[in-house]
């Protein structure tokens, strides 16, 4: 079945450093969503990417969808302590399944 | 706008007991999801409803788990009997329709002893 893999599993940065998490799917995706989960909280939607090669920005966050629609990345510029949490990508297979498959997430900690 | 409501927030039971979780989605949302999130992992879809019909339940352990969404609004998820490996957070989410962003509830943390 479809698998979604994320690396790294953990990332610890100093405040002000950049951060990137990568997401790879075993199958071609129709779209990919990114969620953030704060410690003790629930996942919160960040963005959805649909088009091949799509790049979207939200303030310090940049999201990319690969040309082959099998990978994606999230880059945070100049991290802040408020960026702490686990970032999940979730992909929907292009083959027609309506199921969203989540990766295991990248846990980000920021040292002030 | 009110968010997704779930109850209870916490539940502790012994193995082989039964438990039920309740979810009320955001008003007007056609799609409702139940996820299981084990510590350190991403949410795993158990079942997905579109109105009151099941869209996907391929990962629901049907010998012990059941879910219903009567009248296409709120939903219940039941585990009977519970096993130790069912200890997890059970998240309910809803979306306006299929393929839209999902809004998650606070979750129910289940501990099976």
mmCIF file of C-alpha atoms in Angstrom:
data_model
loop_
_atom_site.group_PDB
_atom_site.id
_atom_site.type_symbol
_atom_site.label_atom_id
_atom_site.label_comp_id
_atom_site.label_asym_id
_atom_site.label_seq_id
_atom_site.Cartn_x
_atom_site.Cartn_y
_atom_site.Cartn_z
ATOM 1 C CA UNK A 1 0.000 0.000 0.000
ATOM 2 C CA UNK A 2 0.893 3.657 -0.190
ATOM 3 C CA UNK A 3 3.650 4.779 2.176
ATOM 4 C CA UNK A 4 4.678 8.297 3.120
ATOM 5 C CA UNK A 5 8.112 8.785 4.621
ATOM 6 C CA UNK A 6 9.493 11.867 6.314
ATOM 7 C CA UNK A 7 13.023 12.810 7.239
ATOM 8 C CA UNK A 8 14.496 13.717 9.556
ATOM 9 C CA UNK A 9 12.506 12.238 12.414
ATOM 10 C CA UNK A 10 13.891 14.839 14.832
ATOM 11 C CA UNK A 11 15.544 18.209 14.327
ATOM 12 C CA UNK A 12 16.964 20.471 16.992
ATOM 13 C CA UNK A 13 17.974 23.988 15.964
ATOM 14 C CA UNK A 14 19.090 27.222 17.539
ATOM 15 C CA UNK A 15 16.602 30.038 17.264
ATOM 16 C CA UNK A 16 17.268 31.924 14.051
ATOM 17 C CA UNK A 17 18.536 28.893 12.135
ATOM 18 C CA UNK A 18 16.695 27.494 9.152
ATOM 19 C CA UNK A 19 14.847 24.163 9.151
ATOM 20 C CA UNK A 20 13.765 21.790 6.384
ATOM 21 C CA UNK A 21 11.727 18.589 6.474
ATOM 22 C CA UNK A 22 11.354 16.265 3.511
ATOM 23 C CA UNK A 23 8.468 14.025 2.543
ATOM 24 C CA UNK A 24 8.559 11.141 0.057
ATOM 25 C CA UNK A 25 5.706 9.000 -1.183
ATOM 26 C CA UNK A 26 5.933 5.490 -2.599
ATOM 27 C CA UNK A 27 3.240 6.434 -5.131
ATOM 28 C CA UNK A 28 2.358 9.477 -7.219
ATOM 29 C CA UNK A 29 0.123 11.849 -5.317
ATOM 30 C CA UNK A 30 -2.885 13.851 -6.409
ATOM 31 C CA UNK A 31 -2.217 16.357 -3.649
ATOM 32 C CA UNK A 32 -0.282 16.764 -0.439
ATOM 33 C CA UNK A 33 -1.196 18.525 2.783
ATOM 34 C CA UNK A 34 0.987 19.727 5.632
ATOM 35 C CA UNK A 35 -0.073 19.852 9.273
ATOM 36 C CA UNK A 36 1.559 21.101 12.467
ATOM 37 C CA UNK A 37 0.963 19.509 15.855
ATOM 38 C CA UNK A 38 2.088 21.375 18.943
ATOM 39 C CA UNK A 39 3.117 19.311 21.998
ATOM 40 C CA UNK A 40 -0.059 17.999 23.618
ATOM 41 C CA UNK A 41 -2.187 19.407 20.830
ATOM 42 C CA UNK A 42 -3.924 18.187 17.728
ATOM 43 C CA UNK A 43 -2.846 18.518 14.082
ATOM 44 C CA UNK A 44 -3.584 21.894 12.512
ATOM 45 C CA UNK A 45 -3.759 22.320 8.747
ATOM 46 C CA UNK A 46 -1.053 24.489 7.187
ATOM 47 C CA UNK A 47 -1.393 24.150 3.428
ATOM 48 C CA UNK A 48 -2.369 21.962 0.476
ATOM 49 C CA UNK A 49 -0.311 21.591 -2.714
ATOM 50 C CA UNK A 50 -1.910 20.221 -5.870
ATOM 51 C CA UNK A 51 0.153 21.112 -8.933
ATOM 52 C CA UNK A 52 3.432 19.576 -10.049
ATOM 53 C CA UNK A 53 6.343 21.847 -9.052
ATOM 54 C CA UNK A 54 4.081 24.096 -6.991
ATOM 55 C CA UNK A 55 5.704 26.441 -4.459
ATOM 56 C CA UNK A 56 3.701 28.268 -1.812
ATOM 57 C CA UNK A 57 4.852 30.639 0.912
ATOM 58 C CA UNK A 58 3.352 31.555 4.236
ATOM 59 C CA UNK A 59 5.505 34.210 5.902
ATOM 60 C CA UNK A 60 8.668 32.301 6.915
ATOM 61 C CA UNK A 61 7.362 28.918 5.674
ATOM 62 C CA UNK A 62 7.984 27.713 2.105
ATOM 63 C CA UNK A 63 6.278 24.583 0.776
ATOM 64 C CA UNK A 64 7.269 22.749 -2.406
ATOM 65 C CA UNK A 65 5.660 19.919 -4.342
ATOM 66 C CA UNK A 66 8.007 17.916 -6.532
ATOM 67 C CA UNK A 67 7.778 17.793 -10.314
ATOM 68 C CA UNK A 68 6.920 14.091 -10.204
ATOM 69 C CA UNK A 69 4.356 14.685 -7.429
ATOM 70 C CA UNK A 70 6.046 12.081 -5.234
ATOM 71 C CA UNK A 71 7.889 14.360 -2.849
ATOM 72 C CA UNK A 72 7.479 17.596 -0.963
ATOM 73 C CA UNK A 73 9.375 19.792 1.443
ATOM 74 C CA UNK A 74 8.716 22.392 4.089
ATOM 75 C CA UNK A 75 11.370 25.006 4.795
ATOM 76 C CA UNK A 76 11.243 27.432 7.711
ATOM 77 C CA UNK A 77 13.503 30.468 7.564
ATOM 78 C CA UNK A 78 14.910 31.897 10.794
ATOM 79 C CA UNK A 79 13.099 29.602 13.227
ATOM 80 C CA UNK A 80 11.392 30.998 16.306
ATOM 81 C CA UNK A 81 10.389 29.256 19.533
ATOM 82 C CA UNK A 82 6.784 29.375 18.345
ATOM 83 C CA UNK A 83 7.744 26.988 15.510
ATOM 84 C CA UNK A 84 8.217 24.131 17.999
ATOM 85 C CA UNK A 85 6.092 21.091 17.206
ATOM 86 C CA UNK A 86 5.792 18.107 14.904
ATOM 87 C CA UNK A 87 5.282 18.730 11.208
ATOM 88 C CA UNK A 88 3.385 16.085 9.237
ATOM 89 C CA UNK A 89 2.950 15.702 5.538
ATOM 90 C CA UNK A 90 -0.067 13.755 4.328
ATOM 91 C CA UNK A 91 -0.567 12.571 0.795
ATOM 92 C CA UNK A 92 -3.490 11.327 -1.243
ATOM 93 C CA UNK A 93 -2.721 8.686 -3.865
ATOM 94 C CA UNK A 94 -3.380 9.670 -7.477
ATOM 95 C CA UNK A 95 -4.853 6.242 -8.081
ATOM 96 C CA UNK A 96 -8.226 7.322 -6.788
ATOM 97 C CA UNK A 97 -8.166 6.487 -3.092
ATOM 98 C CA UNK A 98 -9.734 9.206 -0.992
ATOM 99 C CA UNK A 99 -7.585 8.220 1.980
ATOM 100 C CA UNK A 100 -5.016 10.715 3.280
ATOM 101 C CA UNK A 101 -1.846 8.901 4.408
ATOM 102 C CA UNK A 102 0.250 10.694 7.016
ATOM 103 C CA UNK A 103 3.997 10.469 7.437
ATOM 104 C CA UNK A 104 5.499 9.888 10.878
ATOM 105 C CA UNK A 105 6.370 13.549 11.181
ATOM 106 C CA UNK A 106 9.442 15.613 11.948
ATOM 107 C CA UNK A 107 9.677 16.837 15.523
ATOM 108 C CA UNK A 108 11.245 20.286 15.694
ATOM 109 C CA UNK A 109 12.703 21.723 18.867
ATOM 110 C CA UNK A 110 14.123 25.245 18.984
ATOM 111 C CA UNK A 111 16.713 26.372 21.499
ATOM 112 C CA UNK A 112 16.219 30.049 22.419
ATOM 113 C CA UNK B 1 -17.226 28.979 14.375
ATOM 114 C CA UNK B 2 -17.188 26.087 16.837
ATOM 115 C CA UNK B 3 -14.534 23.458 16.267
ATOM 116 C CA UNK B 4 -14.730 19.671 16.264
ATOM 117 C CA UNK B 5 -15.910 18.420 19.646
ATOM 118 C CA UNK B 6 -14.851 15.103 21.141
ATOM 119 C CA UNK B 7 -15.608 13.320 24.390
ATOM 120 C CA UNK B 8 -14.351 12.034 26.651
ATOM 121 C CA UNK B 9 -10.914 13.641 26.641
ATOM 122 C CA UNK B 10 -9.334 10.841 28.624
ATOM 123 C CA UNK B 11 -10.311 7.244 29.285
ATOM 124 C CA UNK B 12 -8.599 4.473 31.226
ATOM 125 C CA UNK B 13 -9.935 0.937 30.919
ATOM 126 C CA UNK B 14 -8.728 -2.594 31.452
ATOM 127 C CA UNK B 15 -8.102 -4.941 28.574
ATOM 128 C CA UNK B 16 -11.164 -6.794 27.300
ATOM 129 C CA UNK B 17 -13.430 -3.930 28.407
ATOM 130 C CA UNK B 18 -15.462 -1.852 25.967
ATOM 131 C CA UNK B 19 -15.184 1.861 25.276
ATOM 132 C CA UNK B 20 -16.950 4.397 23.087
ATOM 133 C CA UNK B 21 -15.870 7.785 21.802
ATOM 134 C CA UNK B 22 -18.111 10.548 20.510
ATOM 135 C CA UNK B 23 -17.426 13.216 17.909
ATOM 136 C CA UNK B 24 -19.416 16.227 16.748
ATOM 137 C CA UNK B 25 -17.966 17.735 13.575
ATOM 138 C CA UNK B 26 -18.060 21.331 12.431
ATOM 139 C CA UNK B 27 -21.550 22.228 11.256
ATOM 140 C CA UNK B 28 -22.006 21.688 7.537
ATOM 141 C CA UNK B 29 -18.989 19.421 7.119
ATOM 142 C CA UNK B 30 -19.881 16.430 4.986
ATOM 143 C CA UNK B 31 -16.770 14.364 5.625
ATOM 144 C CA UNK B 32 -15.841 12.917 9.006
ATOM 145 C CA UNK B 33 -12.699 10.973 9.857
ATOM 146 C CA UNK B 34 -11.515 8.855 12.776
ATOM 147 C CA UNK B 35 -7.772 8.522 13.218
ATOM 148 C CA UNK B 36 -5.637 6.559 15.652
ATOM 149 C CA UNK B 37 -2.402 8.252 16.693
ATOM 150 C CA UNK B 38 0.112 6.161 18.597
ATOM 151 C CA UNK B 39 2.792 8.089 20.455
ATOM 152 C CA UNK B 40 5.563 9.221 18.121
ATOM 153 C CA UNK B 41 3.669 8.399 14.936
ATOM 154 C CA UNK B 42 1.445 10.183 12.484
ATOM 155 C CA UNK B 43 -2.341 9.808 12.531
ATOM 156 C CA UNK B 44 -3.559 6.588 10.927
ATOM 157 C CA UNK B 45 -6.969 6.681 9.264
ATOM 158 C CA UNK B 46 -9.412 4.182 10.729
ATOM 159 C CA UNK B 47 -12.597 5.168 8.932
ATOM 160 C CA UNK B 48 -13.868 7.963 6.737
ATOM 161 C CA UNK B 49 -17.516 8.938 6.251
ATOM 162 C CA UNK B 50 -19.056 11.050 3.527
ATOM 163 C CA UNK B 51 -22.355 12.183 5.056
ATOM 164 C CA UNK B 52 -23.548 8.893 6.575
ATOM 165 C CA UNK B 53 -21.852 6.555 4.097
ATOM 166 C CA UNK B 54 -18.468 4.893 4.575
ATOM 167 C CA UNK B 55 -15.798 5.994 2.066
ATOM 168 C CA UNK B 56 -12.852 4.036 3.478
ATOM 169 C CA UNK B 57 -12.556 1.630 6.391
ATOM 170 C CA UNK B 58 -9.703 -0.477 5.048
ATOM 171 C CA UNK B 59 -7.573 0.012 8.180
ATOM 172 C CA UNK B 60 -10.338 -0.454 10.741
ATOM 173 C CA UNK B 61 -9.871 -3.681 12.778
ATOM 174 C CA UNK B 62 -13.431 -4.752 12.207
ATOM 175 C CA UNK B 63 -13.305 -7.667 14.634
ATOM 176 C CA UNK B 64 -13.145 -5.194 17.517
ATOM 177 C CA UNK B 65 -13.726 -1.679 16.193
ATOM 178 C CA UNK B 66 -16.991 -0.264 14.900
ATOM 179 C CA UNK B 67 -18.116 3.224 13.960
ATOM 180 C CA UNK B 68 -21.317 4.844 12.864
ATOM 181 C CA UNK B 69 -22.448 8.238 11.717
ATOM 182 C CA UNK B 70 -26.190 8.247 11.973
ATOM 183 C CA UNK B 71 -28.003 11.149 10.308
ATOM 184 C CA UNK B 72 -24.700 12.259 8.764
ATOM 185 C CA UNK B 73 -23.734 14.501 11.665
ATOM 186 C CA UNK B 74 -22.095 13.234 14.836
ATOM 187 C CA UNK B 75 -20.318 9.921 15.106
ATOM 188 C CA UNK B 76 -19.310 7.264 17.604
ATOM 189 C CA UNK B 77 -16.330 4.932 17.530
ATOM 190 C CA UNK B 78 -16.440 1.794 19.676
ATOM 191 C CA UNK B 79 -13.816 -0.708 20.699
ATOM 192 C CA UNK B 80 -15.013 -4.057 22.016
ATOM 193 C CA UNK B 81 -13.006 -5.732 23.510
ATOM 194 C CA UNK B 82 -9.999 -3.466 23.988
ATOM 195 C CA UNK B 83 -6.419 -4.713 23.768
ATOM 196 C CA UNK B 84 -3.257 -3.224 25.253
ATOM 197 C CA UNK B 85 -2.108 -2.115 21.789
ATOM 198 C CA UNK B 86 -5.219 0.067 21.433
ATOM 199 C CA UNK B 87 -3.657 2.605 23.807
ATOM 200 C CA UNK B 88 -3.433 5.741 21.693
ATOM 201 C CA UNK B 89 -5.042 9.091 21.012
ATOM 202 C CA UNK B 90 -8.192 8.831 18.925
ATOM 203 C CA UNK B 91 -8.658 11.892 16.775
ATOM 204 C CA UNK B 92 -11.812 12.913 15.019
ATOM 205 C CA UNK B 93 -11.591 15.325 12.091
ATOM 206 C CA UNK B 94 -14.037 16.850 9.662
ATOM 207 C CA UNK B 95 -13.824 18.634 6.347
ATOM 208 C CA UNK B 96 -16.256 20.525 4.160
ATOM 209 C CA UNK B 97 -16.025 17.774 1.575
ATOM 210 C CA UNK B 98 -13.588 15.171 0.308
ATOM 211 C CA UNK B 99 -10.074 16.560 -0.411
ATOM 212 C CA UNK B 100 -10.558 19.747 1.585
ATOM 213 C CA UNK B 101 -8.452 20.668 4.618
ATOM 214 C CA UNK B 102 -9.243 18.654 7.707
ATOM 215 C CA UNK B 103 -10.077 20.195 11.065
ATOM 216 C CA UNK B 104 -9.114 18.026 14.014
ATOM 217 C CA UNK B 105 -10.736 17.766 17.413
ATOM 218 C CA UNK B 106 -8.729 17.670 20.665
ATOM 219 C CA UNK B 107 -8.693 13.861 20.701
ATOM 220 C CA UNK B 108 -9.433 11.193 23.293
ATOM 221 C CA UNK B 109 -6.425 9.708 25.033
ATOM 222 C CA UNK B 110 -7.149 6.020 25.690
ATOM 223 C CA UNK B 111 -5.056 3.966 28.077
ATOM 224 C CA UNK B 112 -5.667 0.225 28.200
ATOM 225 C CA UNK B 113 -4.229 -1.503 31.277
#
